[in-house]
Tab-separated table of C-alpha atoms in Angstrom:
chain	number	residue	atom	x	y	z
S	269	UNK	CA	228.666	35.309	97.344
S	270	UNK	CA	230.401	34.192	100.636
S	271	UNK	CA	233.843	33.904	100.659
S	272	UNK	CA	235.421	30.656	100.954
S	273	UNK	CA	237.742	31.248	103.560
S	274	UNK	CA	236.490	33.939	106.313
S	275	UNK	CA	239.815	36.287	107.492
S	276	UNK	CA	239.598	39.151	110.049
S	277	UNK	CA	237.030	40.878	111.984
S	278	UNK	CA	238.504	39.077	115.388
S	279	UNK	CA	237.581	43.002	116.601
S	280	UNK	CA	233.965	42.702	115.906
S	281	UNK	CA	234.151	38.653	116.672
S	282	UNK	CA	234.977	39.707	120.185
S	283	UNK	CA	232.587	42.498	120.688
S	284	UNK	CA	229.772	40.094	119.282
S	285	UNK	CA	230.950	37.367	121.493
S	286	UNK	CA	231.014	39.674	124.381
S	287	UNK	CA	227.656	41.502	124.159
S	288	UNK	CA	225.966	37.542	123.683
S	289	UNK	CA	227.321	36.373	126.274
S	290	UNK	CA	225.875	39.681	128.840
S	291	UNK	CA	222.777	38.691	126.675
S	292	UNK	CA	222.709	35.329	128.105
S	293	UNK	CA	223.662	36.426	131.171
S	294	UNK	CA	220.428	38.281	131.296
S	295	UNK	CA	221.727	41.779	130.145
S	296	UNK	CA	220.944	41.727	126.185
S	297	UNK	CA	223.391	44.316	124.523
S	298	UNK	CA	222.971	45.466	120.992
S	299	UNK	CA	224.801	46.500	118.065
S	300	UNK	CA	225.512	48.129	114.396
S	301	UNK	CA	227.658	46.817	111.735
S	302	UNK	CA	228.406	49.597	109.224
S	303	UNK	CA	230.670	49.857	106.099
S	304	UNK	CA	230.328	50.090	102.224
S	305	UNK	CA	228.106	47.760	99.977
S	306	UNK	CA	230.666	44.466	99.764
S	307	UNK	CA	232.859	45.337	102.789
S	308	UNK	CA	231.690	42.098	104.049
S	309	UNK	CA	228.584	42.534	106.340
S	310	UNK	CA	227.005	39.648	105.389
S	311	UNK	CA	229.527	37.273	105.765
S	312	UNK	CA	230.332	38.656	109.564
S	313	UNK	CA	226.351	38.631	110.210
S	314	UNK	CA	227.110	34.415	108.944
S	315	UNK	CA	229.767	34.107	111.753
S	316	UNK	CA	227.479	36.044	114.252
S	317	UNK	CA	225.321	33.218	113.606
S	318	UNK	CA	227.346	30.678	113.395
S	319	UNK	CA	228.887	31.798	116.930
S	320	UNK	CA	225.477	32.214	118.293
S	321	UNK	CA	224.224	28.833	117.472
S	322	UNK	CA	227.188	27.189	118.893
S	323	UNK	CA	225.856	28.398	122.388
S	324	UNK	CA	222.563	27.535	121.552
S	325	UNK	CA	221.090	30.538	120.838
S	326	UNK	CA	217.832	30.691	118.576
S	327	UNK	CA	219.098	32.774	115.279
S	328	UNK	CA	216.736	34.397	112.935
S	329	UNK	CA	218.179	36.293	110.039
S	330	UNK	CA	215.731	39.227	108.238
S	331	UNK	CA	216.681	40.822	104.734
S	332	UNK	CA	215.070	44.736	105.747
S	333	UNK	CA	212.247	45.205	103.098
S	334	UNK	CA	212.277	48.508	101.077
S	335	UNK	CA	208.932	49.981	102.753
S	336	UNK	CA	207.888	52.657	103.974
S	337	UNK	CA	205.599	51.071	106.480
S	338	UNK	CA	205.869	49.990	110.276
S	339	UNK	CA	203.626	47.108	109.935
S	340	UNK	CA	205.356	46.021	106.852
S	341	UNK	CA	208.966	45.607	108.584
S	342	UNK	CA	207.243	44.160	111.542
S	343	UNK	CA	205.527	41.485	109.440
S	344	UNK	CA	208.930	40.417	107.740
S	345	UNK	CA	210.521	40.490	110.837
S	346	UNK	CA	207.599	37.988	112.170
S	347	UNK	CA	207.413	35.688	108.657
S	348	UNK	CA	211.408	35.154	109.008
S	349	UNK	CA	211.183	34.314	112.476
S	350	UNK	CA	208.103	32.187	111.397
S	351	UNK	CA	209.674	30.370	108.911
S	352	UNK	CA	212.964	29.785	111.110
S	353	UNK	CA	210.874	28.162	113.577
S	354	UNK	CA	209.194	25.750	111.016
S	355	UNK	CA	212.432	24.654	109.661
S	356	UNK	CA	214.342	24.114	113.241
S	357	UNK	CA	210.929	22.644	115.608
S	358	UNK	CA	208.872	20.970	113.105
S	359	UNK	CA	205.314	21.877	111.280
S	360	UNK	CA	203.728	20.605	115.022
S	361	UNK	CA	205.339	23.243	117.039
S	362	UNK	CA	204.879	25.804	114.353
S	363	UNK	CA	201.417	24.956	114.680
S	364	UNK	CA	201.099	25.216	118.359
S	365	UNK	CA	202.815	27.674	118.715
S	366	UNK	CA	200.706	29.623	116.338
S	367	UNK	CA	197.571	28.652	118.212
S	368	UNK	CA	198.873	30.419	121.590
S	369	UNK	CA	199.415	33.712	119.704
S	370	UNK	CA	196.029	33.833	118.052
S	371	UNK	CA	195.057	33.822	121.689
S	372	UNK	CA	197.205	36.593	122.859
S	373	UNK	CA	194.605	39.530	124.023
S	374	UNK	CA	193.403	41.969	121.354
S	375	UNK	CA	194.234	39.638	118.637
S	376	UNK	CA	192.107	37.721	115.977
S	377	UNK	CA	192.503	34.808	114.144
S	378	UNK	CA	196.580	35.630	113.117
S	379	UNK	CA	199.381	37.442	115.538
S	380	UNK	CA	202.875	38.333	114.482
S	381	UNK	CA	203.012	37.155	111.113
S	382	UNK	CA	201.943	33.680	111.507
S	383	UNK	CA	199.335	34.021	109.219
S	384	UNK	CA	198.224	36.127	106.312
S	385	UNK	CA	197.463	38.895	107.677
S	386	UNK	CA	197.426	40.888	111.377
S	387	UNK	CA	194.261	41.762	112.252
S	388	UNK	CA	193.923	43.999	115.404
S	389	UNK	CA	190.627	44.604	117.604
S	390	UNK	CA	192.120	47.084	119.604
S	391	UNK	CA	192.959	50.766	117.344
S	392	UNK	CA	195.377	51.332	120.036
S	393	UNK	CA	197.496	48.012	119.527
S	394	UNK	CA	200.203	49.155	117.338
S	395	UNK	CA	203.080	47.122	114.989
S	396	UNK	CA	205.605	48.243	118.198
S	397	UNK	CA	202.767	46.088	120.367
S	398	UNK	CA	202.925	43.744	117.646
S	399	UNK	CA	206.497	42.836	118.026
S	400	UNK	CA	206.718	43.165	121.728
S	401	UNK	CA	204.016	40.701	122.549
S	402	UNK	CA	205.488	38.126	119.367
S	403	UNK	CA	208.909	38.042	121.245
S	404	UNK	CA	207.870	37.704	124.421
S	405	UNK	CA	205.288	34.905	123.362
S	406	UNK	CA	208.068	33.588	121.460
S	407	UNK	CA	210.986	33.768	124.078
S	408	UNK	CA	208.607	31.816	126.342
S	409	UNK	CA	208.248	28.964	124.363
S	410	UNK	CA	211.472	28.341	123.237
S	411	UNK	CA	212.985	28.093	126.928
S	412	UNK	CA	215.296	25.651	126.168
S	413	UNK	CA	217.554	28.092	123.678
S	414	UNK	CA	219.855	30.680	125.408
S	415	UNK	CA	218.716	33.621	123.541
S	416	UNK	CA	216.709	35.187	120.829
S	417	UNK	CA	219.362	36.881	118.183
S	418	UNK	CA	217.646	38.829	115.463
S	419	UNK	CA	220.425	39.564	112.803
S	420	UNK	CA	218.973	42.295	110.555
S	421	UNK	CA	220.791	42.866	107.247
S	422	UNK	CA	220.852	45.830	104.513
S	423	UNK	CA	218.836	48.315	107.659
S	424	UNK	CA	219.762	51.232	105.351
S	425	UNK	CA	217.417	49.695	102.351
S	426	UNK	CA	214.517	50.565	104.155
S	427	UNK	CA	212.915	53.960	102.665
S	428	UNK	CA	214.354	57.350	101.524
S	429	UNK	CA	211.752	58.907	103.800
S	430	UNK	CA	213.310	60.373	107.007
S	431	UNK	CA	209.947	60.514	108.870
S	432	UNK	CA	208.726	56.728	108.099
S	433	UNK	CA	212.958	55.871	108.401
S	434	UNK	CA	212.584	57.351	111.766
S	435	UNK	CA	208.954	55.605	112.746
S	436	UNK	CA	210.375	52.487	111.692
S	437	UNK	CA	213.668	52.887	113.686
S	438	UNK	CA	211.792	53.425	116.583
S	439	UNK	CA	209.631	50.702	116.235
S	440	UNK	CA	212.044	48.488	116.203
S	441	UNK	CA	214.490	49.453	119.066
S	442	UNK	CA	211.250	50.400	121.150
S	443	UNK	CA	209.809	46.899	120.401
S	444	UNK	CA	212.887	45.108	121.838
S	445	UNK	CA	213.543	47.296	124.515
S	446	UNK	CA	209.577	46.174	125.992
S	447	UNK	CA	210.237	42.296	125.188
S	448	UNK	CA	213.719	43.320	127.769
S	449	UNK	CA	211.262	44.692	130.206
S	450	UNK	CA	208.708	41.270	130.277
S	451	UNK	CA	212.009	39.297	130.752
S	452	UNK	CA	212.648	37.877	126.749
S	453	UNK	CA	216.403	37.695	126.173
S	454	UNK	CA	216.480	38.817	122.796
S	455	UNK	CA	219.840	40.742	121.189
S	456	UNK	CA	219.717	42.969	118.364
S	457	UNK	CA	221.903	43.209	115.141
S	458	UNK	CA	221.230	45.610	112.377
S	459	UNK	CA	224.013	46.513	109.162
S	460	UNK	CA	223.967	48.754	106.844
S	461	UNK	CA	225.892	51.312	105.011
S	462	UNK	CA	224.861	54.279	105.776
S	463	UNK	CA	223.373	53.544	109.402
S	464	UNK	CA	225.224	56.117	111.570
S	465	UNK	CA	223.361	58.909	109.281
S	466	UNK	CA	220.306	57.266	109.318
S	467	UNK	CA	220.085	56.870	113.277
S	468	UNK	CA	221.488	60.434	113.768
S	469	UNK	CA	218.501	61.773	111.221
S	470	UNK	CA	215.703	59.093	113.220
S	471	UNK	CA	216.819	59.631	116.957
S	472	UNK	CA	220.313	60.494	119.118
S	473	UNK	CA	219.474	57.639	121.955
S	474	UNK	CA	219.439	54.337	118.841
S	475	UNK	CA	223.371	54.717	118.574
S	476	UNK	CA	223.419	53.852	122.120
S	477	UNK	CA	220.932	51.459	122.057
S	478	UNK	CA	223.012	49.777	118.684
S	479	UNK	CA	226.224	50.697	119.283
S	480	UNK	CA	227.668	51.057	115.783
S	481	UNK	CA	230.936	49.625	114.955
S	482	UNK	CA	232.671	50.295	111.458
S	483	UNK	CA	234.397	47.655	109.002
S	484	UNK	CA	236.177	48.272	106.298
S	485	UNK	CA	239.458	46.264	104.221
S	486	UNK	CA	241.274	43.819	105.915
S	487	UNK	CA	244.546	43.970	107.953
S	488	UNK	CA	247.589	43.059	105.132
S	489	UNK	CA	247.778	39.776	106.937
S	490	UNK	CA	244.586	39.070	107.123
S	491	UNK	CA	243.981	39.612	103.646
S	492	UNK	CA	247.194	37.320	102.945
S	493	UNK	CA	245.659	34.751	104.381
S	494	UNK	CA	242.107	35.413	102.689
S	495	UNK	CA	244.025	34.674	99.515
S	496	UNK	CA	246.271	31.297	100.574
S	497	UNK	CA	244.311	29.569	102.959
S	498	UNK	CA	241.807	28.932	100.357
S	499	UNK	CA	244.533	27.339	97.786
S	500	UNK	CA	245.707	24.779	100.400
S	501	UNK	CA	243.496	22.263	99.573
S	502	UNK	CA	244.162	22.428	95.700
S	503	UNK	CA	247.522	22.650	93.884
S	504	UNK	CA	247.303	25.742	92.261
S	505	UNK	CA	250.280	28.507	93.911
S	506	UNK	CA	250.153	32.072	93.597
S	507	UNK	CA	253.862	33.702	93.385
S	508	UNK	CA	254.530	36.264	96.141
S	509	UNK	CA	254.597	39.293	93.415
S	510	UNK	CA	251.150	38.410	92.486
S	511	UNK	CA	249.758	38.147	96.382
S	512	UNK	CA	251.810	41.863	96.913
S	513	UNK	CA	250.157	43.376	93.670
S	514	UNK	CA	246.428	41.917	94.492
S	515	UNK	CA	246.865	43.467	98.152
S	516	UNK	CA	247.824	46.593	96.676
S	517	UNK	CA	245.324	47.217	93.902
S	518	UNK	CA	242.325	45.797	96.232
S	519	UNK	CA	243.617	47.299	99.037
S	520	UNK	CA	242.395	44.637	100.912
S	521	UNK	CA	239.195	44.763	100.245
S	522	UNK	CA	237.374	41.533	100.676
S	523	UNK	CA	235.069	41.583	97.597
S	524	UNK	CA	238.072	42.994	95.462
S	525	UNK	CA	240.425	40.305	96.872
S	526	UNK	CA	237.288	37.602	96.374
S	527	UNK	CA	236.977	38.612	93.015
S	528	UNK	CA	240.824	38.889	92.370
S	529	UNK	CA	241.792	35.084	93.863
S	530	UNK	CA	238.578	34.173	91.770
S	531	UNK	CA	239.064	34.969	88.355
S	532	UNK	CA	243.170	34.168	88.600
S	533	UNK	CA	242.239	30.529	90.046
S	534	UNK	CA	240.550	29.983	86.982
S	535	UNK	CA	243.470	31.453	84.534
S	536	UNK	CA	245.438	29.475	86.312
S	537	UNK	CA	248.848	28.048	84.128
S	538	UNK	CA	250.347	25.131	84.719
S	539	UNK	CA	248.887	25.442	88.482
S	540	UNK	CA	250.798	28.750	88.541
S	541	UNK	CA	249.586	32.076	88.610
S	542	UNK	CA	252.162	34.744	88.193
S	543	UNK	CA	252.060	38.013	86.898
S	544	UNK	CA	251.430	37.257	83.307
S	545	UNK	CA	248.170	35.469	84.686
S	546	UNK	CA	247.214	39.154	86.512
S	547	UNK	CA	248.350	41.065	83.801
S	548	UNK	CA	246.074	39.146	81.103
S	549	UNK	CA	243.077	38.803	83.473
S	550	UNK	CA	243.275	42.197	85.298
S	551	UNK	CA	240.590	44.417	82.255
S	552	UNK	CA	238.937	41.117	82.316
S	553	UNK	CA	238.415	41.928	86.358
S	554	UNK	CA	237.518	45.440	86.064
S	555	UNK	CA	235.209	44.765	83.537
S	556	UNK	CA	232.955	41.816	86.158
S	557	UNK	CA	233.180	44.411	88.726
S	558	UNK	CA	231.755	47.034	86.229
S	559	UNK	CA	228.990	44.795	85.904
S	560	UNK	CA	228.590	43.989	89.147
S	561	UNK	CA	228.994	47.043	91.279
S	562	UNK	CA	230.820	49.850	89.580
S	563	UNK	CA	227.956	51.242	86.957
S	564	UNK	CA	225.233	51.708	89.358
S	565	UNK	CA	228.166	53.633	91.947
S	566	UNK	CA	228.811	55.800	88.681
S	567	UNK	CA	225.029	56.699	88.205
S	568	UNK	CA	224.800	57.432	91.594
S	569	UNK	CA	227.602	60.201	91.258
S	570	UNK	CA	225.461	61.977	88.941
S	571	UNK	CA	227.405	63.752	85.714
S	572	UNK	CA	229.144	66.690	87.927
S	573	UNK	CA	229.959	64.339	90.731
S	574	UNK	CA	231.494	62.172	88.131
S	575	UNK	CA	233.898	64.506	86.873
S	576	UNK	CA	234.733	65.497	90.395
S	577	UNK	CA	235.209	62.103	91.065
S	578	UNK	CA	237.137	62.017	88.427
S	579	UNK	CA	239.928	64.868	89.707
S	580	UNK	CA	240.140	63.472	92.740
S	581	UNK	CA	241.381	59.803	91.424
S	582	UNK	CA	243.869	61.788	89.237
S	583	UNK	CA	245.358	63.515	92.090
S	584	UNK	CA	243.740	66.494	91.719
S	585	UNK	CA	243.479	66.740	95.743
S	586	UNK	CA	243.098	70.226	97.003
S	587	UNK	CA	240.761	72.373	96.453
S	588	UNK	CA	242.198	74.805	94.606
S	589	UNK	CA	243.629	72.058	91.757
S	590	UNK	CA	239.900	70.606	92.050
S	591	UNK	CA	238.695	73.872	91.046
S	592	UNK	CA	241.150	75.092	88.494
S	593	UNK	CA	241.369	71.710	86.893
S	594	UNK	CA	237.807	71.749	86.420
S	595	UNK	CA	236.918	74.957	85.376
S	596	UNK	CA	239.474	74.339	82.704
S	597	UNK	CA	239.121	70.563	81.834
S	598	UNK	CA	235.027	70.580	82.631
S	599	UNK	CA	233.930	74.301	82.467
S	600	UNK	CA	231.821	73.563	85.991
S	601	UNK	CA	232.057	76.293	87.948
S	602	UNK	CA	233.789	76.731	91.389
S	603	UNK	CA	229.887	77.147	93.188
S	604	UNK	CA	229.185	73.599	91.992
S	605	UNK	CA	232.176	71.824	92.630
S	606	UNK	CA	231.983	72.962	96.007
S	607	UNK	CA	228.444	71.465	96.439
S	608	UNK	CA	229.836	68.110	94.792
S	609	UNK	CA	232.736	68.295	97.136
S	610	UNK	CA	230.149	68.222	100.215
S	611	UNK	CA	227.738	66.402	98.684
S	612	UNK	CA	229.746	63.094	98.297
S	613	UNK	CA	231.569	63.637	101.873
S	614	UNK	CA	228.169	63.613	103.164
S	615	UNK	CA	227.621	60.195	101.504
S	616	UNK	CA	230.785	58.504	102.482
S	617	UNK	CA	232.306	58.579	98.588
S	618	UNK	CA	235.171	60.720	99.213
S	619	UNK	CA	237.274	61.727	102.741
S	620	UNK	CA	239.481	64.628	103.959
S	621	UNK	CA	242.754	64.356	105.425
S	622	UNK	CA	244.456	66.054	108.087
S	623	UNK	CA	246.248	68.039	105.344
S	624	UNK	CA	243.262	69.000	103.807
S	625	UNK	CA	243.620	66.769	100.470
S	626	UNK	CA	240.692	64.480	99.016
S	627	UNK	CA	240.766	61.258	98.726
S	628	UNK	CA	238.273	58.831	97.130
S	629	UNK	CA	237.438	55.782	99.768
S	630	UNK	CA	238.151	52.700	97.111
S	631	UNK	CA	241.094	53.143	95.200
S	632	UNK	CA	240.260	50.663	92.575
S	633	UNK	CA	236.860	52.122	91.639
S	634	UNK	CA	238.861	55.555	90.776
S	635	UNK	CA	241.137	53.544	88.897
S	636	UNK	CA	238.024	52.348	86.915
S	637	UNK	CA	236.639	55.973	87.046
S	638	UNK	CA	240.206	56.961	85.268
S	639	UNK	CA	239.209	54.602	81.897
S	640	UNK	CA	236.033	56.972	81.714
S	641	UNK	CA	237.686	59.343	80.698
């Protein structure tokens, strides 16, 4: 679900806008969007596009497939980019176009996706050949575009195996970095959740080569204007106590606040929406976002993780109250809340201050954690 008004990001906006425009120039630059499941990837990966197209660049967007094989991410890399082409230049050009990469040496009767299948004479002709020789055939025939942007969405989806994760990694940055070197302007974009991990665990040199940059809630105006930009064009108003307590329970968070605005719009009373409206629709909220989101976050806490989970979003924030609290609320011992402790910093689910407290990333999934128990 898109939002309907997009607010923010001007950061990333201008570090897309810059690294395109070296891209054009000749130079293509690369680069990582990372933050939680609903922190608003998507929609920025939308305005990448949207920005790209403007300066005529040719835009294909790929979903990552949950494989563990090379040839399997290079084929959906090659079907979107096949499909994009038949939708923008016409069944014709598709078809031509097609024709020159059956052609391409070492290939037979298919190339690069445009087919059913890639069929290979040469053993040594790999999916990273596969992709280098598509983009470059590619890039040649659409000379009249700027660039080649690949936006690449959900890259942490791929496998749980770190070996194929790291093959496939490779693949891909290697594959783009050899279209570079025969002269294709092509610019990379991969998000994810997770991705710093993953790159760190597949190979130190891809975070240079994607240079990852971090998003995460809005600015408090930002958000402000997330919520009332939206409501100009219809006479529903939201009173300023309402706008103050969805920025605080959300924290800004652009799903939260999406969801929020949503759901109040339609309780809407007398084209007002004060805080009886939030009060009466606020379980109603949790409960969508339950639905939604919030169960399959709880299973993946597993039961101990849960309860540590738990302590935390009660204020239970050093270690020592951790421990005590659940020895004596939980009976877990002080060994295994430890290992929780690390396990879910490792994963992103909690943080550490400077002061040495705990504190859980999204304040309003504790608060939902809370009603557990």
């Amino acid at each position: 679900m898109y939002p309907p008004y997009f607010a923010g990001r001007e950061r990333e906006i201008n570090i897309f806008r810059n690294k395109l425009q070296q891209t054009i120039s000749g130079t293509p630059m690369h680069m990582s969007v990372m933050g939680d499941w609903a922190s608003g990837k998507t929609s920025l990966l939308k305005k990448f596009k949207e920005i790209a197209e403007n300066e005529n660049c040719f835009v294909y967007r790929i979903i990552t497939p949950n494989t563990d094989s090379t040839a399997v991410f290079v084929n959906t890399i090659s079907k979107s980019i096949a499909n994009e082409i038949k939708l923008k230049k016409g069944l014709s050009f598709f078809k031509a176009l097609k024709s020159k990469l059956t052609k391409v040496t070492g290939f037979q009767v298919t190339a690069f996706g445009f087919g059913a299948s890639l069929q290979i004479k040469d053993k040594d002709l790999t999916p990273q050949v596969d992709l280098r020789v598509g983009l470059k055939t590619i890039g040649d025939e659409l000379r009249e575009y700027k660039a080649m942007i690949l936006l690449i969405d959900d890259f942490d989806t791929i496998t749980e195996n770190k070996m194929k994760r790291k093959q496939i990694m490779l693949t891909l940055r290697n594959g783009l970095m050899e279209a570079i070197d025969d002269g294709t302007k092509v610019m990379g974009v991969v998000a994810g959740a997770q991705l710093f991990e993953q790159f760190e665990v597949a190979h130190g040199p891809l975070i240079r080569f994607f240079e990852p940059y971090e998003i995460g809630s809005l600015e408090k105006e930002e958000a402000k204007k997330a919520i009332l930009v939206p409501l100009e064009e219809t006479k529903v108003k939201f009173t300023n106590d309402v706008i103050e307590k969805i920025l605080d329970v959300t924290d800004c968070h652009p799903y939260y606040l999406q969801e929020f605005c949503y759901h109040l719009f339609e309780n809407t009373l007398d084209s007002r929406v004060d805080l009886r409206v939030f009060e009466s629709s606020y379980d109603t909220i949790l409960h969508d976002l339950a639905m939604k989101i919030w169960r399959q976050k709880v299973y993946a806490l597993s039961d101990v993780g849960l309860k540590v989970f738990f302590l935390i979003s009660a204020s239970y924030n050093t270690p020592k109250r951790i421990i005590r609290k659940g020895e004596d609320l939980f009976q877990l011992k002080e060994g295994t809340i430890k290992s929780s402790i690390s396990r879910m910093l490792s994963r992103g689910q909690i943080q550490k201050t400077t002061r040495g407290t705990y504190t859980t990333k999204d304040k309003l999934f504790g608060e939902y954690v809370k009603q557990l128990f």
